[in-house]
CSV table of C-alpha atoms and ligand atoms in Angstrom, one decimal:
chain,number,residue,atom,x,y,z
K,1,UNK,CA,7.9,-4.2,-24.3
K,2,UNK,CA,5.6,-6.6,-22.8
K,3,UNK,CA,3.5,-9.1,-23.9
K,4,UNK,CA,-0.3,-9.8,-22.5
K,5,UNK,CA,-3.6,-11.3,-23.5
K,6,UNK,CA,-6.7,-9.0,-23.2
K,7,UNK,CA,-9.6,-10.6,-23.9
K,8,UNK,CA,-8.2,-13.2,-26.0
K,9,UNK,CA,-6.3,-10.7,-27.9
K,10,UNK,CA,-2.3,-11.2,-27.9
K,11,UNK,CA,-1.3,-7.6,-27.4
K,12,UNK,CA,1.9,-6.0,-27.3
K,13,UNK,CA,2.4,-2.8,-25.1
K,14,UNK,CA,5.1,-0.9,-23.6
K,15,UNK,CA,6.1,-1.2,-20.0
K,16,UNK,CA,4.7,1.3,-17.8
K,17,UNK,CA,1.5,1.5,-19.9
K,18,UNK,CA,-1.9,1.0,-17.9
K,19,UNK,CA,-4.1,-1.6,-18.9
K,20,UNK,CA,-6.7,0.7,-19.7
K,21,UNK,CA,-4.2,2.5,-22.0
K,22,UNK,CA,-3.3,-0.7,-23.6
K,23,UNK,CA,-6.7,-1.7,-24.1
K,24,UNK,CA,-7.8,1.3,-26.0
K,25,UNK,CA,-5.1,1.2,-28.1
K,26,UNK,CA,-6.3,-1.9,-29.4
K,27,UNK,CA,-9.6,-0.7,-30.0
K,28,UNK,CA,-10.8,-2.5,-26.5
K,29,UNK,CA,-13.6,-0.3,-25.2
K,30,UNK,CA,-13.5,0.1,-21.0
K,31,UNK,CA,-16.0,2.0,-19.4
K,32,UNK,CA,-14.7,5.2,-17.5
K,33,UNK,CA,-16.2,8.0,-15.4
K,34,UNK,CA,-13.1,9.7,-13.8
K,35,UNK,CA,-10.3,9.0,-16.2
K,36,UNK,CA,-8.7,11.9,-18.7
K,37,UNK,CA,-5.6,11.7,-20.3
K,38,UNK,CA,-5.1,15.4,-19.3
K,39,UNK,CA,-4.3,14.4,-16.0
K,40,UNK,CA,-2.8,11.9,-13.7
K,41,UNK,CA,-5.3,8.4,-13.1
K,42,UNK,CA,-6.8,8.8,-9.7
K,43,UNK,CA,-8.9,5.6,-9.4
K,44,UNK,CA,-11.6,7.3,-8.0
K,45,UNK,CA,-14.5,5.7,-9.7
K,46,UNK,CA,-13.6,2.3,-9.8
K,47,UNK,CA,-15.9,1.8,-13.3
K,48,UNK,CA,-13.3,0.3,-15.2
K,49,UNK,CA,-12.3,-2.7,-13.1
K,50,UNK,CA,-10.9,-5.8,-15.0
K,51,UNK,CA,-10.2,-9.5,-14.5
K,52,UNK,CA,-6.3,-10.1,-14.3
K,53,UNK,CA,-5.1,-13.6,-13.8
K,54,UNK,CA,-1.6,-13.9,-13.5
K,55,UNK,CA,-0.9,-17.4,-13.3
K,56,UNK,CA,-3.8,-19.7,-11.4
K,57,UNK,CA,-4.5,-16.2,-9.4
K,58,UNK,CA,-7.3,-14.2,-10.7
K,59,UNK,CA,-8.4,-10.7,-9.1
K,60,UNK,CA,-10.4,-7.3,-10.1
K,61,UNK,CA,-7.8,-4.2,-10.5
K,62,UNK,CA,-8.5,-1.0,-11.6
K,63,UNK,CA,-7.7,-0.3,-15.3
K,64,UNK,CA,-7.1,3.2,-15.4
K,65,UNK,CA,-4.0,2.7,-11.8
K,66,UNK,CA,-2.7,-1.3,-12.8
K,67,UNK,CA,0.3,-1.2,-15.0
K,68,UNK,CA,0.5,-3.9,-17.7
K,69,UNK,CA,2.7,-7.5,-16.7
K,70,UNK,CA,4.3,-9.9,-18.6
K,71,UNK,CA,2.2,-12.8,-19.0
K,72,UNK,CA,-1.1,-11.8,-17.6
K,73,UNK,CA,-4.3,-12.3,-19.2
K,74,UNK,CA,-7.5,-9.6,-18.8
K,75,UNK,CA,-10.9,-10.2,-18.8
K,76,UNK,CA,-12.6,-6.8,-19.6
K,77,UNK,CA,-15.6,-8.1,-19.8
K,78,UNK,CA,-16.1,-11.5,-17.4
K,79,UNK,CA,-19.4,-11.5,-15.4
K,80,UNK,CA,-17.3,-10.7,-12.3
K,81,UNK,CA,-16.0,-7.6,-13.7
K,82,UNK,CA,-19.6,-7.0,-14.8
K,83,UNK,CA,-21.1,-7.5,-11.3
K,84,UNK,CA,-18.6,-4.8,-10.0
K,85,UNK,CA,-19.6,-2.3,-12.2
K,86,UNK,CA,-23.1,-2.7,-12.1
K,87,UNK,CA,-23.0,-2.6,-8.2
K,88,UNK,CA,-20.3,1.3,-8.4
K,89,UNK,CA,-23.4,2.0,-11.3
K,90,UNK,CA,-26.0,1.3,-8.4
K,91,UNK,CA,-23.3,3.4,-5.2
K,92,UNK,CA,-23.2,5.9,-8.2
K,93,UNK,CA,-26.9,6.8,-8.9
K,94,UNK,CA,-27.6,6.7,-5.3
K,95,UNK,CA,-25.5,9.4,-4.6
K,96,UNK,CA,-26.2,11.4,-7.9
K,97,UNK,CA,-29.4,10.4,-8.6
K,98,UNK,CA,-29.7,13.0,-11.2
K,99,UNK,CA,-27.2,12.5,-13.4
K,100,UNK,CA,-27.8,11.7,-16.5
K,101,UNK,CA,-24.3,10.4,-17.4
K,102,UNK,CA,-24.4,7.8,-14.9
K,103,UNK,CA,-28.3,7.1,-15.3
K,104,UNK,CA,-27.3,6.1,-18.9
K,105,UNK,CA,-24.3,4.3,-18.1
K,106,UNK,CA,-26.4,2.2,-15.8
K,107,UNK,CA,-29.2,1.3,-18.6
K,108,UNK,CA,-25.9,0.6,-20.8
K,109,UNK,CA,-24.6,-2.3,-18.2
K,110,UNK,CA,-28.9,-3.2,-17.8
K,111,UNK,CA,-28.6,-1.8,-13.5
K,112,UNK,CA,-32.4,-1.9,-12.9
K,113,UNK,CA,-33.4,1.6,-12.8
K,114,UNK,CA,-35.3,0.6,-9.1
K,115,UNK,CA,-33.4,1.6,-6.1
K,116,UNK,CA,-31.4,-0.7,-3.9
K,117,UNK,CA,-29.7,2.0,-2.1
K,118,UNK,CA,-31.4,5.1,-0.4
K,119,UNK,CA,-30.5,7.8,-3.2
K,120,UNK,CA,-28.9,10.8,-1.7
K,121,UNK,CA,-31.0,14.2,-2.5
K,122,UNK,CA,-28.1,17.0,-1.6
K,123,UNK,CA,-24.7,15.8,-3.6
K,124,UNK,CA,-25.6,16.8,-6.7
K,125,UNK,CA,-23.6,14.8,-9.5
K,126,UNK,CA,-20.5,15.1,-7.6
K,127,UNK,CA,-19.1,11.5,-7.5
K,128,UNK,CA,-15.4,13.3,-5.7
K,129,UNK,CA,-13.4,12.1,-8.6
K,130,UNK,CA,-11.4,15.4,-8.2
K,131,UNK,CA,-10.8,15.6,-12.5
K,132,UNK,CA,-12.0,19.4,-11.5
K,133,UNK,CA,-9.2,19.7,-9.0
K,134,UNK,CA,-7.0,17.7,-10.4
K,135,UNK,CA,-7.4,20.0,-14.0
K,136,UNK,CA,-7.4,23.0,-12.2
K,137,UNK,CA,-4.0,22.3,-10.4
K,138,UNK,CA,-2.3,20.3,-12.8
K,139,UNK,CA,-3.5,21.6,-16.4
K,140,UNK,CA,-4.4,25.3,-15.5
K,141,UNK,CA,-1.9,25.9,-12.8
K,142,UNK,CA,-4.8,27.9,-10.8
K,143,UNK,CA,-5.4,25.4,-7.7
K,144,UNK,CA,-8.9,27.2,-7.2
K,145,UNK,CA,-10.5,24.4,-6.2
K,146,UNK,CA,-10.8,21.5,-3.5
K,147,UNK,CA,-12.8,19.7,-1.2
K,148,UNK,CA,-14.3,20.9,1.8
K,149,UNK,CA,-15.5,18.6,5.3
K,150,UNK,CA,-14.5,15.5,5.1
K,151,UNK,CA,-16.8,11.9,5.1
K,152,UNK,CA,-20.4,11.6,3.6
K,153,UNK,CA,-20.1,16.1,4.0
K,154,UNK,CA,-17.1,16.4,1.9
K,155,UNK,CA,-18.3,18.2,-0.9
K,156,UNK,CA,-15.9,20.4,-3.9
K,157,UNK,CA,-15.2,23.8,-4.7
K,158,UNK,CA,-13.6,27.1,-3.6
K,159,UNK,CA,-12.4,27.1,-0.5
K,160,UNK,CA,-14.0,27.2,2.6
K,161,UNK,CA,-17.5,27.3,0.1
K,162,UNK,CA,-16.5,31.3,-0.2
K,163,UNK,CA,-15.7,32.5,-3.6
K,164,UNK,CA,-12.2,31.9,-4.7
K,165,UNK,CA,-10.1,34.6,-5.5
K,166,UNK,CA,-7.6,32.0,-7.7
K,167,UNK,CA,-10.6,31.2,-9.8
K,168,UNK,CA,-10.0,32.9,-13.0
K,169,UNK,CA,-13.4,31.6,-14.7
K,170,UNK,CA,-11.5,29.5,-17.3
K,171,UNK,CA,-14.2,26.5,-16.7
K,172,UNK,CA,-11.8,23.8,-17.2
K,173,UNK,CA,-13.0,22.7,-14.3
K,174,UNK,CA,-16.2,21.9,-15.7
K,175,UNK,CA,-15.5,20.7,-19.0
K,176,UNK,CA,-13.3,18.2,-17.2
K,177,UNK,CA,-16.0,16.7,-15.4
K,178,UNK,CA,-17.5,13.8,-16.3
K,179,UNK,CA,-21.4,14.1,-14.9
K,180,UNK,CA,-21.8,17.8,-15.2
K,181,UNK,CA,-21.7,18.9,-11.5
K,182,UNK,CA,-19.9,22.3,-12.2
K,183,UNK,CA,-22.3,24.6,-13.3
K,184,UNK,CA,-21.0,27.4,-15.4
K,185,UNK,CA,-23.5,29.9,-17.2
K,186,UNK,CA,-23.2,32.8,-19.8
K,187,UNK,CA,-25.2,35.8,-18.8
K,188,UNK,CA,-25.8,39.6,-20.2
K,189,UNK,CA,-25.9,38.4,-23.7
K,190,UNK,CA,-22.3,36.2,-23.4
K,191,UNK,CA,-20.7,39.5,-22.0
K,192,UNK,CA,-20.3,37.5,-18.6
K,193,UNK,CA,-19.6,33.8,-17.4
K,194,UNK,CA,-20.9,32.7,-14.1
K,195,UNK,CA,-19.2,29.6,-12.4
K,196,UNK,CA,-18.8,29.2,-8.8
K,197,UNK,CA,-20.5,31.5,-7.2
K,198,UNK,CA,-18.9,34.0,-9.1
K,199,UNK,CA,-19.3,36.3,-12.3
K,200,UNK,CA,-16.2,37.3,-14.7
K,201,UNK,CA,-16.6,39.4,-17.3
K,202,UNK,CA,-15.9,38.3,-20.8
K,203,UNK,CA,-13.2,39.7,-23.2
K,204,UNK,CA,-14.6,40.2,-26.6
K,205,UNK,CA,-12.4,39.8,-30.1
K,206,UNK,CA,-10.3,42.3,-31.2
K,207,UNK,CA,-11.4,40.9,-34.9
K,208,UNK,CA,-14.5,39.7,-34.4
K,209,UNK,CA,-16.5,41.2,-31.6
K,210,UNK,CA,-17.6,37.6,-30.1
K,211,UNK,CA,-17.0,37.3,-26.3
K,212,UNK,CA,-14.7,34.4,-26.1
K,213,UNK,CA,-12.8,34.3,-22.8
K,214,UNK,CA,-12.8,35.6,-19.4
K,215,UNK,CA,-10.4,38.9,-19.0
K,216,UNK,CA,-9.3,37.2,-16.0
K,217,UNK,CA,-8.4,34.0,-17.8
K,218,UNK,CA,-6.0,36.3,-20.5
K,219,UNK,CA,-4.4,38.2,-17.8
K,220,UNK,CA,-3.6,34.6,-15.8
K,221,UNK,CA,-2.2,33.5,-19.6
K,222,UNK,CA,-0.1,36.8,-19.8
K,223,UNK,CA,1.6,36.8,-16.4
K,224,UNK,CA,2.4,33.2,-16.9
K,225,UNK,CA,3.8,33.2,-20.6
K,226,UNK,CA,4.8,37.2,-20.9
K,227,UNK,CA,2.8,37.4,-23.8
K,228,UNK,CA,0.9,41.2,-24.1
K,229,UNK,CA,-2.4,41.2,-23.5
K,230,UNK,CA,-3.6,42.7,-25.9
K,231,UNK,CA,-1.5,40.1,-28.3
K,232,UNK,CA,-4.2,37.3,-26.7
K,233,UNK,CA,-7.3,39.7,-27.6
K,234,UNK,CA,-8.0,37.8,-30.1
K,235,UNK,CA,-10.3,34.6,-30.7
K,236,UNK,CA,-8.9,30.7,-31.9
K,237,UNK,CA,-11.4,31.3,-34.9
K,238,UNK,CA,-9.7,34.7,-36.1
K,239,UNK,CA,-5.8,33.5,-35.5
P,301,LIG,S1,-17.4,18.3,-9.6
P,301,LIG,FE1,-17.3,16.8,-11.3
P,301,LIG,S2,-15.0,16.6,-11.8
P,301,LIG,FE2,-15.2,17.6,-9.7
P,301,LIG,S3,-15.1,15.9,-8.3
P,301,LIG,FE3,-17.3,16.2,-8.7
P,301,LIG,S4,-17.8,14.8,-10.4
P,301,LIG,FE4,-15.5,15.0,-10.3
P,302,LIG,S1,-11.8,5.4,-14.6
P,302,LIG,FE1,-10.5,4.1,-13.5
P,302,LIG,S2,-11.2,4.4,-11.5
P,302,LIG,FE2,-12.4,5.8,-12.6
């Protein structure tokens, strides 16, 4: 185990924990756009920075990446830390100005809502935090998605932008991410589910009758597991 001080609380947490881990545990709230426990920490965002000092040496880490120490102390909330994540906030909504999630995050931490930064019209909300890809590989097992170009044009999704024949329209992709990028839609009265550029059509409950997951997304499930199909026909709600 080790022994650390986050903001002024003596905490106790084992070795190989993050800080960000350890925090939460201890009902020490750190703002985060890009972390899920579903998946490995990236450090993409850079919203939950802390304050470690470790003897007279203090420096910002990332919460989510920076393993607990013996002996340090973190500042989660010093006006350092603050000053860092007000300016990401700022980066942030001038590259998504239209997301909500990171307009409201901004208000939260009191980021003027005037520009500083030329706000970027053709992004989207994409802040390339790769929980999609990351989800997609990692959770799913599909790898459907990535990121295309690279530099201020590097932008997710299938492939080459061309529909992705790995896809199978589960939409963890979007569910995992955090400003609502990935659009995913329900069309013909929930019989189909649009999401990137492509449309699957929808198995509907043995039991039931609701549409409640791609067919594509149950034969993926059967091939991996060797379950029957028709053994996954039917919905969470009527197991
Ligand atoms: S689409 Fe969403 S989850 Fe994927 S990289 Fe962009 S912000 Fe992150
Ligand atoms: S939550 Fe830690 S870098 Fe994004």
């Amino acid at each position: 185990m080790v022994n650390l001080v986050i903001d002024g609380k003596n905490i106790e947490a084992e070795a190989g924990t993050t800080i960000l881990a350890a925090a939460r545990e201890n009902g020490i709230v750190i703002p985060t756009l890009c972390h899920h426990e579903s998946v490995e920490p990236s450090g993409a965002c850079r919203l939950c920075v802390v304050e470690v000092a470790k003897g007279t040496r203090k420096r910002i880490v990332t919460s989510c990446i920076y393993l607990v120490e013996d002996g340090i102390a973190v500042d989660t909330k010093s006006e350092r830390v603050l000053g860092v994540r007000r300016l990401v906030l700022e980066l942030l909504m001038a590259r998504c100005p239209t997301s909500e999630v990171i307009k409201e995050m901004a208000a939260e931490l009191g980021v003027a809502p005037e520009k500083r930064f030329r706000p970027d019209k053709d992004k989207g909300k994409c802040v390339l935090c790769r929980l999609c890809v990351k989800t997609c590989e990692d959770v799913v097992g599909a790898s459907a998605i990535g990121f295309s170009f690279r530099g201020k044009d590097k932008i997710v999704g299938p492939p080459f932008v061309e529909d992705s024949a790995a896809c199978i329209g589960c939409g963890a992709c979007a569910y995992a991410c955090p400003t609502g990028h990935i659009e995913m839609a329900l069309g013909s009265g929930g019989s189909e589910r649009k999401i990137w550029g492509r449309t699957f059509k929808m198995a509907a409950c043995s039991v039931c009758g609701r549409y409640f997951a791609p067919e594509d997304q149950l034969q993926y499930i059967s091939n991996k597991t060797g379950v029957p199909l028709k053994d996954l026909a039917v919905c969470m709600s009527c197991r």
